[in-house]
Amino acid sequence: MENAITSEKPVAQDDKKGEPVIIVEHLKKNFGEKVVLSDFNLIVNKGESMVVMGRSGIGKTVLIKCIIGLLKPDGGTLKVFGKDISKITRRDLDLLRLNIGFVFQSSALYDSMTIRQNLEFPLRRQKIKPMKGDLNKLVRESLISVGLENTIDLMPSELSGGMRKRIGIARSLILKPEIVLYDEPTTGLDPITSKEIINLIMDLQHQSNTTSIIITHDVELAKQASNHIVFVMDGIAYMQGTYEELVKTEDPKVKPFFE
């Protein structure tokens, strides 16, 4: 394949997008003697929808957990909105996280809280808390955006897996973040529900012009929702390009994912 990029240096793929909001340079992350990310480089531009693919256990989720500060890198630099994650104070990291939504693979809803309370939780943690009327409005708007306003007083256990995924997305977007990180948003869902989640992600991306990083094994999600795909292999960003470019690759390490 001539157009896809195999490179260990950060690459900005879309000149039509805004300036970089995430810059990863020579990122390293180990767990004991196991090297997960060895020399990972990446640039994500404002408004870009980037999909990260690769085998299970290769470091995809580790990458986004480093980006949001849930894991501390063992080397390299990772800048979000121009701030080096490893060097800012805890207070500044908490403020930064208000502008980053994280959609967990399991949805990570609180089982003992209603859907309303789950969505209120990130709002109540802000230092400047919204008024009661504003809080109710934000919760309802978030539920409307994912088509689930009628679930507001239900418990998570009363919802299907796909509905819980939607609520997880709504909770991540309620603070109107500029960046949204999705960890396997279609895993464990049937094909119809997966398609609904893909359409939802695309609609939200279009409406809000958020910057998205989507961790997935779902080739259809990669095809529909990405401007740019990064394939992770051996601890690095092994290959980068559009879906159309990667699907044509003859590289034996990448080709099986698109067959």
XYZ file of C-alpha atoms in Angstrom, residues 1-7 11-15 48 50-51 53 219 222-223 226-231 238-252 254-259:
46
model
C 0.000 0.000 0.000
C 1.483 3.326 -1.025
C -0.603 5.846 0.920
C -0.818 4.385 4.432
C 1.880 5.538 6.813
C 4.183 3.319 8.817
C 6.019 5.625 11.172
C 1.765 12.319 12.194
C -1.046 14.843 11.690
C -3.190 13.377 8.934
C -5.869 15.936 8.156
C -4.803 19.481 7.327
C -10.886 14.665 14.340
C -9.650 8.785 15.290
C -10.045 5.028 15.617
C -7.200 -0.714 16.393
C -14.332 -2.816 11.507
C -13.879 2.062 12.088
C -15.226 2.410 8.565
C -13.231 7.502 11.569
C -11.411 10.246 9.723
C -8.209 8.418 10.538
C -7.177 4.976 11.845
C -4.114 4.074 13.883
C -3.083 0.428 14.051
C 2.588 0.747 13.545
C 0.424 1.995 10.660
C -1.785 5.032 10.115
C -4.174 6.153 7.403
C -7.801 6.354 6.349
C -10.027 3.287 6.315
C -9.767 3.214 2.525
C -5.976 3.143 2.743
C -5.677 0.506 5.452
C -8.221 -1.839 3.883
C -5.948 -2.083 0.832
C -2.800 -2.968 2.769
C -0.889 -6.157 2.002
C 0.967 -5.984 5.317
C 0.430 -9.437 6.914
C -2.673 -5.591 9.473
C -4.487 -7.202 6.527
C -6.340 -9.904 8.569
C -8.236 -7.210 10.508
C -9.877 -5.924 7.334
C -10.669 -9.204 5.572
